[in-house]
Coordinates of C-alpha atoms in Angstrom, one line a residue:
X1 CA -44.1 48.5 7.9
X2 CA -46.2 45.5 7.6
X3 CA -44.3 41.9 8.3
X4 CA -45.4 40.7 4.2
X5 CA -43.2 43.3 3.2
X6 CA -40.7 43.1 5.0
X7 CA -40.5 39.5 4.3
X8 CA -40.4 40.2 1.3
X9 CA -38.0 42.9 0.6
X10 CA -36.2 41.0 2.7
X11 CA -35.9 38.3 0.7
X12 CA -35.0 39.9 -2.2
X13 CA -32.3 41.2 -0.4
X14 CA -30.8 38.1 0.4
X15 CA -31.5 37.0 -2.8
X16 CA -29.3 39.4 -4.4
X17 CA -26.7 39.1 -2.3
X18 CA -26.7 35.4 -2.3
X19 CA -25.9 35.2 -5.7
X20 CA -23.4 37.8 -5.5
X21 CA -21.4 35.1 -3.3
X22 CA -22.3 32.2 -5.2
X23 CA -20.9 33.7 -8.5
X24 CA -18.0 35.6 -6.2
X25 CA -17.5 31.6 -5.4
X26 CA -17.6 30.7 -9.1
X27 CA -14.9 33.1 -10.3
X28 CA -12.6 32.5 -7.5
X29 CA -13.0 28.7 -7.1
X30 CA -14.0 29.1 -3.7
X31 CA -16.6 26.3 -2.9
X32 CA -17.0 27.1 0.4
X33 CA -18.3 30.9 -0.9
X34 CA -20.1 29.6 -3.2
X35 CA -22.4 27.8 -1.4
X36 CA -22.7 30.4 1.2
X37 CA -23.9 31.7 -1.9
X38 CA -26.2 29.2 -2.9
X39 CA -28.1 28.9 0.9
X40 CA -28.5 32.6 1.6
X41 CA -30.6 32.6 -1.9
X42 CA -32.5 30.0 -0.9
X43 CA -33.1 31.6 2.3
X44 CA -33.7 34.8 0.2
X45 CA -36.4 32.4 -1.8
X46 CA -38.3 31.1 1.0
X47 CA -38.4 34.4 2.9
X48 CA -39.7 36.3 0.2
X49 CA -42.3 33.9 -1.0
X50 CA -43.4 33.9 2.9
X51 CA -44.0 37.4 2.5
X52 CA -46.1 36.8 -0.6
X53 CA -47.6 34.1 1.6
X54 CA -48.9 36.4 4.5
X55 CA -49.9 39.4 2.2
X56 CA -52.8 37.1 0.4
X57 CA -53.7 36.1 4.3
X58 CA -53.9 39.8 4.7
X59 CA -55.5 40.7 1.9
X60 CA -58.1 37.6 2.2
X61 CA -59.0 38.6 6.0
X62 CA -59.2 42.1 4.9
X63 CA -62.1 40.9 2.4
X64 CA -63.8 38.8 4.8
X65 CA -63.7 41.8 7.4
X66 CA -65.2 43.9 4.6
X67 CA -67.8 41.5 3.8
X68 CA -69.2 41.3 7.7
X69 CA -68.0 38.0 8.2
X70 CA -65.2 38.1 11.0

């Protein structure tokens, strides 16, 4: 499997279950959970949008390829 999608499921992974803690947190007053919560979907964020990131680089260099230019 290519690394963009794997970043990218990835991330939505994390995502998910990021904010399945954070709300977890919410209902029990745990702070601490919650922003466990709160970080993992960031991480979640920036790791998915890294896998966005790299497929365009992929899909750029497989144009240029295409085109005779690299």
């Amino acid at each position: 499997m290519r690394s963009s999608i794997k970043d990218t499921t990835k991330g939505a992974l994390h995502e998910a279950k990021g904010k399945v803690k954070e709300t977890t947190g919410k209902i029990f007053s745990n702070v601490s959970l919650e922003a466990e919560g709160k970080a993992e979907k960031l991480a979640g964020k920036v790791q998915r949008s890294t896998g966005k990131v790299e497929k365009n680089i992929e899909k750029d260099v497989a144009a240029e390829k295409h085109r005779g230019k690299w």
